[in-house]
């Protein structure tokens, strides 16, 4: 029996795409997808349609973000009458507001569905104990780790979230000189063997050049990812880049400077940003951390993670992290501060972080 897959859409379209990617093959051989969105998430809905290749003509339903009555009315008058009477129904409510999810599910549940029609719901639990999962309303795991089997593409992730990567030429207002300047921003790069060797060597010394610290971070992350890949072939779907320039899509006339990320790892679809500074000053490191978590989430969505690699003293590290956690309003720790004491065994620290904190093992 075919399935009608109904998905609510919010301002973070990446997990909706991830759920669609898995559910389209998990549910049935024939899946029809419908998207419930609001006027404020029309752009996200369109980007989802673009990246969900087989649903360019999917039916979409615009409703309210916060008015329960309007949501239920739209579902009752437009969506439900269009559903076939001989297909199963699956509602995935990771995206959108709580009102959209609750009222969409409730309206369909309250409708007198034919006795032969099976209805299920699911949710992508990004904070599950062993990595992000998709669970149904009976707590069954439909997908045990949603990062597995996803081909990593930083370009597609950026596009889904409304950004584009270099190469591009961009003109912006530079406050320091009081005029507009034009910058050529290259595409994301992989380091050469010589640069990796220089980075590894620098980690064992006293680094004053931030670029060498970036090389060292890239080299250490690369070694950690390769080690995990050798241990588990399901963890070989990753990408690693240095010097990633990012701007909003179609921002050719923007006067805002593009942002640059030092090292970016893509674990299936989860972004990890490593921001590097040779500074050990608490205020500068804290400012670097605020920028790192903001930029990582802009590019990779709510489940992106960031690390600031710096020279901060080991005894200052937990206090800076606590301040950042408080100011970002996070119940978990999406951002970590790593001082000079971790440099010499940096690959081992990345290896433990990936396995323990991100369950990439």
C-alpha positions as a Markdown table, in Angstrom:
| # | Residue | x | y | z |
|---|---|---|---|---|
| 1 | Unk | 0.0 | 0.0 | 0.0 |
| 2 | Unk | 1.3 | 3.5 | -0.9 |
| 3 | Unk | 1.8 | 6.2 | 1.8 |
| 4 | Unk | 1.0 | 9.8 | 2.0 |
| 5 | Unk | 4.0 | 11.5 | 3.8 |
| 6 | Unk | 2.9 | 14.8 | 5.4 |
| 7 | Unk | 5.8 | 16.9 | 6.7 |
| 8 | Unk | 5.7 | 20.2 | 8.6 |
| 9 | Unk | 8.2 | 22.8 | 7.5 |
| 10 | Unk | 10.0 | 25.3 | 9.8 |
| 11 | Unk | 12.9 | 27.7 | 9.6 |
| 12 | Unk | 15.5 | 24.8 | 9.8 |
| 13 | Unk | 14.8 | 22.8 | 6.7 |
| 14 | Unk | 17.9 | 20.5 | 7.0 |
| 15 | Unk | 16.3 | 17.9 | 9.4 |
| 16 | Unk | 13.1 | 17.9 | 7.3 |
| 17 | Unk | 15.2 | 17.0 | 4.2 |
| 18 | Unk | 17.1 | 14.3 | 6.2 |
| 19 | Unk | 13.8 | 12.8 | 7.4 |
| 20 | Unk | 12.4 | 12.8 | 3.9 |
| 21 | Unk | 15.6 | 11.2 | 2.6 |
| 22 | Unk | 15.3 | 8.2 | 4.9 |
| 23 | Unk | 11.5 | 7.9 | 5.1 |
| 24 | Unk | 10.9 | 7.9 | 1.3 |
| 25 | Unk | 12.6 | 4.5 | 1.1 |
| 26 | Unk | 11.7 | 3.3 | 4.6 |
| 27 | Unk | 7.9 | 3.6 | 4.4 |
| 28 | Unk | 6.8 | 2.1 | 1.1 |
| 29 | Unk | 7.8 | 1.7 | -2.5 |
| 30 | Unk | 5.4 | 4.5 | -3.4 |
| 31 | Unk | 5.4 | 7.7 | -1.3 |
| 32 | Unk | 3.6 | 11.0 | -2.0 |
| 33 | Unk | 5.0 | 13.9 | -0.1 |
| 34 | Unk | 3.0 | 16.9 | 1.2 |
| 35 | Unk | 4.5 | 20.0 | 2.9 |
| 36 | Unk | 2.7 | 22.1 | 5.5 |
| 37 | Unk | 4.3 | 25.5 | 5.9 |
| 38 | Unk | 3.7 | 29.2 | 6.7 |
| 39 | Unk | 4.1 | 32.4 | 4.8 |
| 40 | Unk | 7.3 | 32.9 | 6.7 |
| 41 | Unk | 8.8 | 29.6 | 5.6 |
| 42 | Unk | 7.9 | 29.7 | 2.0 |
| 43 | Unk | 11.6 | 30.0 | 1.0 |
| 44 | Unk | 12.4 | 27.0 | 3.1 |
| 45 | Unk | 9.6 | 25.1 | 1.5 |
| 46 | Unk | 10.9 | 25.9 | -2.0 |
| 47 | Unk | 14.4 | 24.9 | -1.1 |
| 48 | Unk | 13.1 | 21.6 | 0.2 |
| 49 | Unk | 11.2 | 21.0 | -3.1 |
| 50 | Unk | 14.4 | 21.7 | -4.9 |
| 51 | Unk | 16.5 | 19.2 | -3.0 |
| 52 | Unk | 13.8 | 16.5 | -2.8 |
| 53 | Unk | 14.2 | 15.6 | -6.4 |
| 54 | Unk | 11.1 | 13.4 | -7.0 |
| 55 | Unk | 8.6 | 15.9 | -5.5 |
| 56 | Unk | 8.9 | 19.0 | -7.7 |
| 57 | Unk | 5.0 | 19.1 | -8.0 |
| 58 | Unk | 4.3 | 18.2 | -4.4 |
| 59 | Unk | 1.2 | 19.7 | -2.9 |
| 60 | Unk | 1.8 | 22.4 | -0.3 |
| 61 | Unk | -0.4 | 23.9 | 2.3 |
| 62 | Unk | 0.2 | 27.4 | 3.8 |
| 63 | Unk | -1.1 | 27.9 | 7.3 |
| 64 | Unk | -0.5 | 29.8 | 10.5 |
| 65 | Unk | 2.6 | 29.4 | 12.7 |
| 66 | Unk | 0.7 | 30.1 | 16.0 |
| 67 | Unk | -3.0 | 30.0 | 15.6 |
| 68 | Unk | -4.3 | 26.5 | 16.4 |
| 69 | Unk | -7.8 | 27.1 | 14.8 |
| 70 | Unk | -6.3 | 28.3 | 11.5 |
| 71 | Unk | -3.9 | 25.4 | 11.3 |
| 72 | Unk | -6.7 | 22.9 | 12.0 |
| 73 | Unk | -9.1 | 24.6 | 9.6 |
| 74 | Unk | -6.5 | 24.4 | 6.8 |
| 75 | Unk | -5.8 | 20.8 | 7.4 |
| 76 | Unk | -9.5 | 20.0 | 7.6 |
| 77 | Unk | -10.6 | 21.9 | 4.5 |
| 78 | Unk | -7.7 | 21.5 | 2.2 |
| 79 | Unk | -5.3 | 18.7 | 3.1 |
| 80 | Unk | -7.6 | 15.9 | 4.4 |
| 81 | Unk | -10.1 | 16.1 | 1.5 |
| 82 | Unk | -7.3 | 15.6 | -1.0 |
| 83 | Unk | -6.0 | 12.4 | 0.7 |
| 84 | Unk | -6.7 | 9.1 | -1.2 |
| 85 | Unk | -8.9 | 6.8 | 0.7 |
| 86 | Unk | -6.8 | 3.7 | 0.1 |
| 87 | Unk | -3.3 | 4.9 | 1.2 |
| 88 | Unk | -1.5 | 4.9 | 4.6 |
| 89 | Unk | -0.8 | 8.3 | 6.2 |
| 90 | Unk | 2.5 | 9.2 | 7.9 |
| 91 | Unk | 3.0 | 12.6 | 9.5 |
| 92 | Unk | 6.5 | 13.8 | 10.3 |
| 93 | Unk | 6.5 | 16.8 | 12.5 |
| 94 | Unk | 10.2 | 17.7 | 13.2 |
| 95 | Unk | 9.9 | 21.0 | 11.3 |
| 96 | Unk | 7.6 | 23.9 | 12.0 |
| 97 | Unk | 6.1 | 25.3 | 15.3 |
| 98 | Unk | 4.6 | 23.1 | 18.0 |
| 99 | Unk | 1.2 | 24.4 | 17.1 |
| 100 | Unk | 1.7 | 23.2 | 13.5 |
| 101 | Unk | 2.8 | 19.8 | 14.5 |
| 102 | Unk | 0.1 | 19.2 | 17.2 |
| 103 | Unk | -2.8 | 20.5 | 15.2 |
| 104 | Unk | -1.8 | 18.7 | 12.0 |
| 105 | Unk | -1.6 | 15.4 | 13.8 |
| 106 | Unk | -4.8 | 16.1 | 15.9 |
| 107 | Unk | -6.9 | 17.1 | 12.9 |
| 108 | Unk | -6.0 | 13.9 | 10.9 |
| 109 | Unk | -6.5 | 11.8 | 14.0 |
| 110 | Unk | -10.0 | 13.3 | 14.6 |
| 111 | Unk | -11.0 | 12.7 | 11.0 |
| 112 | Unk | -13.0 | 9.5 | 10.5 |
| 113 | Unk | -10.4 | 7.6 | 8.5 |
| 114 | Unk | -11.4 | 4.4 | 6.8 |
| 115 | Unk | -10.8 | 1.3 | 9.0 |
| 116 | Unk | -8.2 | 0.0 | 6.5 |
| 117 | Unk | -6.1 | 3.2 | 6.6 |
| 118 | Unk | -3.1 | 3.1 | 9.0 |
| 119 | Unk | -1.8 | 6.4 | 10.4 |
| 120 | Unk | 1.6 | 6.8 | 12.0 |
| 121 | Unk | 3.7 | 9.8 | 13.1 |
| 122 | Unk | 7.5 | 10.3 | 13.5 |
| 123 | Unk | 10.0 | 12.8 | 14.8 |
| 124 | Unk | 13.7 | 13.2 | 14.3 |
| 125 | Unk | 15.3 | 13.2 | 17.7 |
| 126 | Unk | 18.6 | 15.0 | 17.3 |
| 127 | Unk | 19.5 | 14.6 | 20.9 |
| 128 | Unk | 19.0 | 10.9 | 21.3 |
| 129 | Unk | 21.6 | 9.2 | 23.5 |
| 130 | Unk | 23.5 | 7.5 | 20.7 |
| 131 | Unk | 23.1 | 9.9 | 17.8 |
| 132 | Unk | 20.1 | 11.4 | 15.9 |
| 133 | Unk | 17.3 | 9.0 | 15.3 |
| 134 | Unk | 13.8 | 8.9 | 13.7 |
| 135 | Unk | 11.3 | 7.5 | 16.1 |
| 136 | Unk | 7.6 | 6.8 | 15.6 |
| 137 | Unk | 4.8 | 7.3 | 18.1 |
| 138 | Unk | 5.3 | 3.8 | 19.6 |
| 139 | Unk | 9.0 | 4.8 | 20.3 |
| 140 | Unk | 10.2 | 2.4 | 17.6 |
| 141 | Unk | 13.4 | 3.5 | 15.9 |
| 142 | Unk | 12.7 | 3.8 | 12.2 |
| 143 | Unk | 16.3 | 5.0 | 11.6 |
| 144 | Unk | 18.9 | 4.4 | 14.3 |
| 145 | Unk | 21.4 | 7.1 | 13.1 |
| 146 | Unk | 20.1 | 9.5 | 10.5 |
| 147 | Unk | 23.7 | 10.5 | 9.5 |
| 148 | Unk | 24.4 | 7.0 | 8.2 |
| 149 | Unk | 24.1 | 6.5 | 4.4 |
| 150 | Unk | 23.7 | 10.3 | 3.7 |
| 151 | Unk | 26.2 | 11.4 | 1.1 |
| 152 | Unk | 27.9 | 14.5 | 2.6 |
| 153 | Unk | 27.6 | 17.7 | 0.6 |
| 154 | Unk | 28.5 | 21.0 | 2.2 |
| 155 | Unk | 27.2 | 22.7 | -0.9 |
| 156 | Unk | 23.8 | 21.2 | -0.6 |
| 157 | Unk | 23.6 | 21.8 | 3.2 |
| 158 | Unk | 24.4 | 25.5 | 2.7 |
| 159 | Unk | 21.9 | 25.8 | -0.1 |
| 160 | Unk | 19.1 | 24.2 | 2.0 |
| 161 | Unk | 19.8 | 26.7 | 4.7 |
| 162 | Unk | 19.8 | 29.7 | 2.3 |
| 163 | Unk | 23.6 | 30.2 | 1.9 |
| 164 | Unk | 26.2 | 29.6 | -0.8 |
| 165 | Unk | 29.9 | 28.8 | -0.7 |
| 166 | Unk | 32.8 | 30.2 | -2.6 |
| 167 | Unk | 34.0 | 30.7 | -5.2 |
| 168 | Unk | 32.4 | 34.1 | -5.6 |
| 169 | Unk | 33.3 | 37.8 | -5.9 |
| 170 | Unk | 31.7 | 40.0 | -3.3 |
| 171 | Unk | 31.5 | 43.7 | -2.6 |
| 172 | Unk | 30.9 | 44.9 | 0.9 |
| 173 | Unk | 31.4 | 47.9 | 3.1 |
| 174 | Unk | 34.7 | 47.8 | 5.1 |
| 175 | Unk | 34.5 | 49.9 | 8.1 |
| 176 | Unk | 38.2 | 50.0 | 8.7 |
| 177 | Unk | 38.8 | 51.9 | 5.5 |
| 178 | Unk | 35.4 | 53.7 | 5.2 |
| 179 | Unk | 34.6 | 52.5 | 1.7 |
| 180 | Unk | 33.4 | 49.5 | -0.3 |
| 181 | Unk | 35.9 | 46.8 | -1.3 |
| 182 | Unk | 35.6 | 43.8 | -3.5 |
| 183 | Unk | 36.9 | 40.4 | -2.4 |
| 184 | Unk | 37.5 | 37.2 | -4.4 |
| 185 | Unk | 36.5 | 34.4 | -2.1 |
| 186 | Unk | 37.8 | 31.0 | -3.2 |
| 187 | Unk | 36.0 | 27.6 | -3.0 |
| 188 | Unk | 36.5 | 25.4 | 0.1 |
| 189 | Unk | 39.8 | 23.7 | 0.0 |
| 190 | Unk | 41.6 | 20.5 | 1.1 |
| 191 | Unk | 45.1 | 21.0 | 2.4 |
| 192 | Unk | 48.2 | 19.6 | 0.6 |
| 193 | Unk | 50.4 | 17.0 | 2.2 |
| 194 | Unk | 53.0 | 19.7 | 2.8 |
| 195 | Unk | 50.5 | 21.9 | 4.6 |
| 196 | Unk | 49.3 | 18.9 | 6.7 |
| 197 | Unk | 52.9 | 18.1 | 7.7 |
| 198 | Unk | 53.5 | 21.8 | 8.6 |
| 199 | Unk | 50.4 | 21.7 | 10.8 |
| 200 | Unk | 51.4 | 18.5 | 12.5 |
| 201 | Unk | 54.9 | 19.9 | 13.2 |
| 202 | Unk | 53.5 | 23.2 | 14.5 |
| 203 | Unk | 51.3 | 21.5 | 17.1 |
| 204 | Unk | 54.4 | 20.2 | 18.8 |
| 205 | Unk | 55.9 | 23.7 | 19.0 |
| 206 | Unk | 54.8 | 27.2 | 20.1 |
| 207 | Unk | 52.5 | 28.5 | 17.4 |
| 208 | Unk | 52.3 | 32.3 | 16.8 |
| 209 | Unk | 50.9 | 32.0 | 13.2 |
| 210 | Unk | 47.1 | 31.4 | 13.2 |
| 211 | Unk | 47.4 | 29.8 | 9.8 |
| 212 | Unk | 49.7 | 27.1 | 11.1 |
| 213 | Unk | 47.2 | 26.4 | 13.9 |
| 214 | Unk | 44.4 | 26.0 | 11.2 |
| 215 | Unk | 46.7 | 23.5 | 9.4 |
| 216 | Unk | 47.2 | 21.6 | 12.6 |
| 217 | Unk | 43.5 | 21.5 | 13.4 |
| 218 | Unk | 42.7 | 20.3 | 9.9 |
| 219 | Unk | 45.5 | 17.6 | 10.1 |
| 220 | Unk | 44.3 | 16.4 | 13.5 |
| 221 | Unk | 40.6 | 16.2 | 12.5 |
| 222 | Unk | 41.6 | 14.4 | 9.3 |
| 223 | Unk | 43.5 | 11.8 | 11.2 |
| 224 | Unk | 40.7 | 11.3 | 13.7 |
| 225 | Unk | 38.1 | 10.9 | 11.0 |
| 226 | Unk | 40.2 | 8.4 | 9.0 |
| 227 | Unk | 40.8 | 6.3 | 12.1 |
| 228 | Unk | 37.1 | 6.1 | 12.8 |
| 229 | Unk | 36.5 | 5.3 | 9.1 |
| 230 | Unk | 38.9 | 2.4 | 9.3 |
| 231 | Unk | 37.1 | 1.0 | 12.4 |
| 232 | Unk | 33.6 | 1.4 | 10.9 |
| 233 | Unk | 32.9 | 1.7 | 7.2 |
| 234 | Unk | 29.5 | 3.3 | 7.9 |
| 235 | Unk | 31.4 | 6.3 | 9.2 |
| 236 | Unk | 33.3 | 7.0 | 6.0 |
| 237 | Unk | 30.7 | 9.4 | 4.7 |
| 238 | Unk | 32.3 | 12.7 | 5.7 |
| 239 | Unk | 33.9 | 15.8 | 4.1 |
| 240 | Unk | 36.6 | 18.0 | 5.5 |
| 241 | Unk | 37.4 | 21.5 | 4.3 |
| 242 | Unk | 39.7 | 24.4 | 5.1 |
| 243 | Unk | 39.0 | 28.1 | 4.5 |
| 244 | Unk | 35.2 | 28.0 | 3.8 |
| 245 | Unk | 33.7 | 31.3 | 2.6 |
| 246 | Unk | 30.0 | 31.7 | 3.1 |
| 247 | Unk | 27.4 | 34.3 | 2.2 |
| 248 | Unk | 23.6 | 34.4 | 1.9 |
| 249 | Unk | 22.2 | 33.1 | -1.4 |
| 250 | Unk | 21.8 | 35.7 | -4.1 |
| 251 | Unk | 23.7 | 38.3 | -2.0 |
| 252 | Unk | 25.7 | 39.8 | -4.8 |
| 253 | Unk | 24.6 | 43.3 | -3.9 |
| 254 | Unk | 24.9 | 42.9 | -0.1 |
| 255 | Unk | 27.2 | 45.3 | 1.8 |
| 256 | Unk | 27.7 | 42.7 | 4.5 |
| 257 | Unk | 31.0 | 40.9 | 4.4 |
| 258 | Unk | 30.9 | 37.1 | 3.8 |
| 259 | Unk | 32.0 | 35.0 | 6.8 |
| 260 | Unk | 34.9 | 32.6 | 6.8 |
| 261 | Unk | 35.2 | 29.3 | 8.6 |
| 262 | Unk | 38.6 | 27.9 | 9.3 |
| 263 | Unk | 38.0 | 24.2 | 9.4 |
| 264 | Unk | 34.6 | 22.5 | 8.6 |
| 265 | Unk | 33.9 | 18.8 | 8.9 |
| 266 | Unk | 30.6 | 17.3 | 7.6 |
| 267 | Unk | 29.5 | 14.1 | 9.3 |
| 268 | Unk | 26.9 | 12.8 | 6.9 |
| 269 | Unk | 25.0 | 16.1 | 7.2 |
| 270 | Unk | 26.1 | 17.3 | 10.7 |
| 271 | Unk | 28.4 | 20.3 | 10.7 |
| 272 | Unk | 31.4 | 20.7 | 13.0 |
| 273 | Unk | 33.3 | 24.0 | 12.8 |
| 274 | Unk | 36.8 | 24.4 | 14.3 |
| 275 | Unk | 37.6 | 28.1 | 14.7 |
| 276 | Unk | 41.3 | 28.9 | 15.4 |
| 277 | Unk | 43.0 | 31.7 | 17.2 |
| 278 | Unk | 46.5 | 31.9 | 18.8 |
| 279 | Unk | 45.0 | 34.3 | 21.4 |
| 280 | Unk | 44.6 | 33.2 | 25.0 |
| 281 | Unk | 42.7 | 36.3 | 26.2 |
| 282 | Unk | 39.3 | 35.3 | 27.7 |
| 283 | Unk | 37.4 | 38.2 | 26.1 |
| 284 | Unk | 38.8 | 37.5 | 22.6 |
| 285 | Unk | 38.2 | 33.8 | 22.9 |
| 286 | Unk | 34.7 | 34.3 | 24.1 |
| 287 | Unk | 33.9 | 36.7 | 21.2 |
| 288 | Unk | 35.4 | 34.1 | 18.8 |
| 289 | Unk | 33.2 | 31.4 | 20.4 |
| 290 | Unk | 30.0 | 33.5 | 20.0 |
| 291 | Unk | 30.8 | 34.0 | 16.3 |
| 292 | Unk | 31.7 | 30.4 | 15.8 |
| 293 | Unk | 28.4 | 29.0 | 17.1 |
| 294 | Unk | 26.4 | 31.6 | 15.3 |
| 295 | Unk | 28.1 | 30.9 | 12.0 |
| 296 | Unk | 28.0 | 27.2 | 12.3 |
| 297 | Unk | 24.3 | 27.2 | 13.0 |
| 298 | Unk | 23.6 | 29.5 | 10.1 |
| 299 | Unk | 25.4 | 27.1 | 7.8 |
| 300 | Unk | 24.5 | 23.8 | 9.3 |
| 301 | Unk | 21.3 | 24.3 | 11.3 |
| 302 | Unk | 20.5 | 23.8 | 15.0 |
| 303 | Unk | 22.5 | 20.6 | 15.4 |
| 304 | Unk | 25.8 | 22.1 | 14.2 |
| 305 | Unk | 28.7 | 22.0 | 16.6 |
| 306 | Unk | 31.7 | 24.3 | 17.1 |
| 307 | Unk | 35.1 | 24.2 | 18.8 |
| 308 | Unk | 37.4 | 27.2 | 19.4 |
| 309 | Unk | 41.0 | 26.1 | 19.4 |
| 310 | Unk | 43.0 | 28.7 | 21.2 |
| 311 | Unk | 45.7 | 29.5 | 23.8 |
| 312 | Unk | 43.4 | 29.9 | 26.8 |
| 313 | Unk | 44.7 | 28.6 | 30.1 |
| 314 | Unk | 43.2 | 25.2 | 31.1 |
| 315 | Unk | 41.8 | 26.6 | 34.3 |
| 316 | Unk | 39.9 | 29.3 | 32.4 |
| 317 | Unk | 38.3 | 27.0 | 29.9 |
| 318 | Unk | 35.3 | 25.8 | 31.9 |
| 319 | Unk | 34.3 | 29.3 | 33.0 |
| 320 | Unk | 34.4 | 30.6 | 29.4 |
| 321 | Unk | 32.3 | 27.6 | 28.3 |
| 322 | Unk | 29.8 | 28.2 | 31.1 |
| 323 | Unk | 29.4 | 31.9 | 30.1 |
| 324 | Unk | 28.9 | 31.0 | 26.5 |
| 325 | Unk | 26.4 | 28.2 | 27.3 |
| 326 | Unk | 24.4 | 30.7 | 29.4 |
| 327 | Unk | 24.5 | 33.4 | 26.8 |
| 328 | Unk | 23.5 | 31.1 | 23.9 |
| 329 | Unk | 20.7 | 29.7 | 26.0 |
| 330 | Unk | 21.7 | 26.1 | 25.2 |
| 331 | Unk | 20.8 | 23.2 | 27.5 |
| 332 | Unk | 23.6 | 21.2 | 26.0 |
| 333 | Unk | 27.1 | 22.3 | 25.0 |
| 334 | Unk | 27.1 | 23.0 | 21.3 |
| 335 | Unk | 30.4 | 24.9 | 21.7 |
| 336 | Unk | 33.6 | 23.9 | 23.3 |
| 337 | Unk | 36.8 | 25.8 | 24.1 |
| 338 | Unk | 40.1 | 23.9 | 23.7 |
| 339 | Unk | 43.3 | 25.5 | 25.0 |
| 340 | Unk | 46.9 | 25.0 | 24.3 |
| 341 | Unk | 47.1 | 22.0 | 26.6 |
| 342 | Unk | 45.3 | 19.9 | 23.9 |
| 343 | Unk | 47.5 | 20.9 | 21.0 |
| 344 | Unk | 50.1 | 18.1 | 21.2 |
| 345 | Unk | 47.6 | 15.3 | 21.3 |
| 346 | Unk | 44.9 | 17.1 | 19.3 |
| 347 | Unk | 44.0 | 14.2 | 17.0 |
| 348 | Unk | 43.3 | 12.0 | 20.1 |
| 349 | Unk | 41.1 | 14.7 | 21.5 |
| 350 | Unk | 39.2 | 15.0 | 18.2 |
| 351 | Unk | 38.8 | 11.2 | 18.1 |
| 352 | Unk | 37.3 | 11.1 | 21.6 |
| 353 | Unk | 35.1 | 14.1 | 20.9 |
| 354 | Unk | 33.7 | 12.6 | 17.7 |
| 355 | Unk | 33.0 | 9.3 | 19.4 |
| 356 | Unk | 31.9 | 10.4 | 22.9 |
| 357 | Unk | 30.1 | 13.7 | 22.2 |
| 358 | Unk | 28.8 | 13.2 | 18.7 |
| 359 | Unk | 28.5 | 9.4 | 18.7 |
| 360 | Unk | 30.4 | 9.2 | 15.5 |
| 361 | Unk | 32.0 | 5.8 | 16.0 |
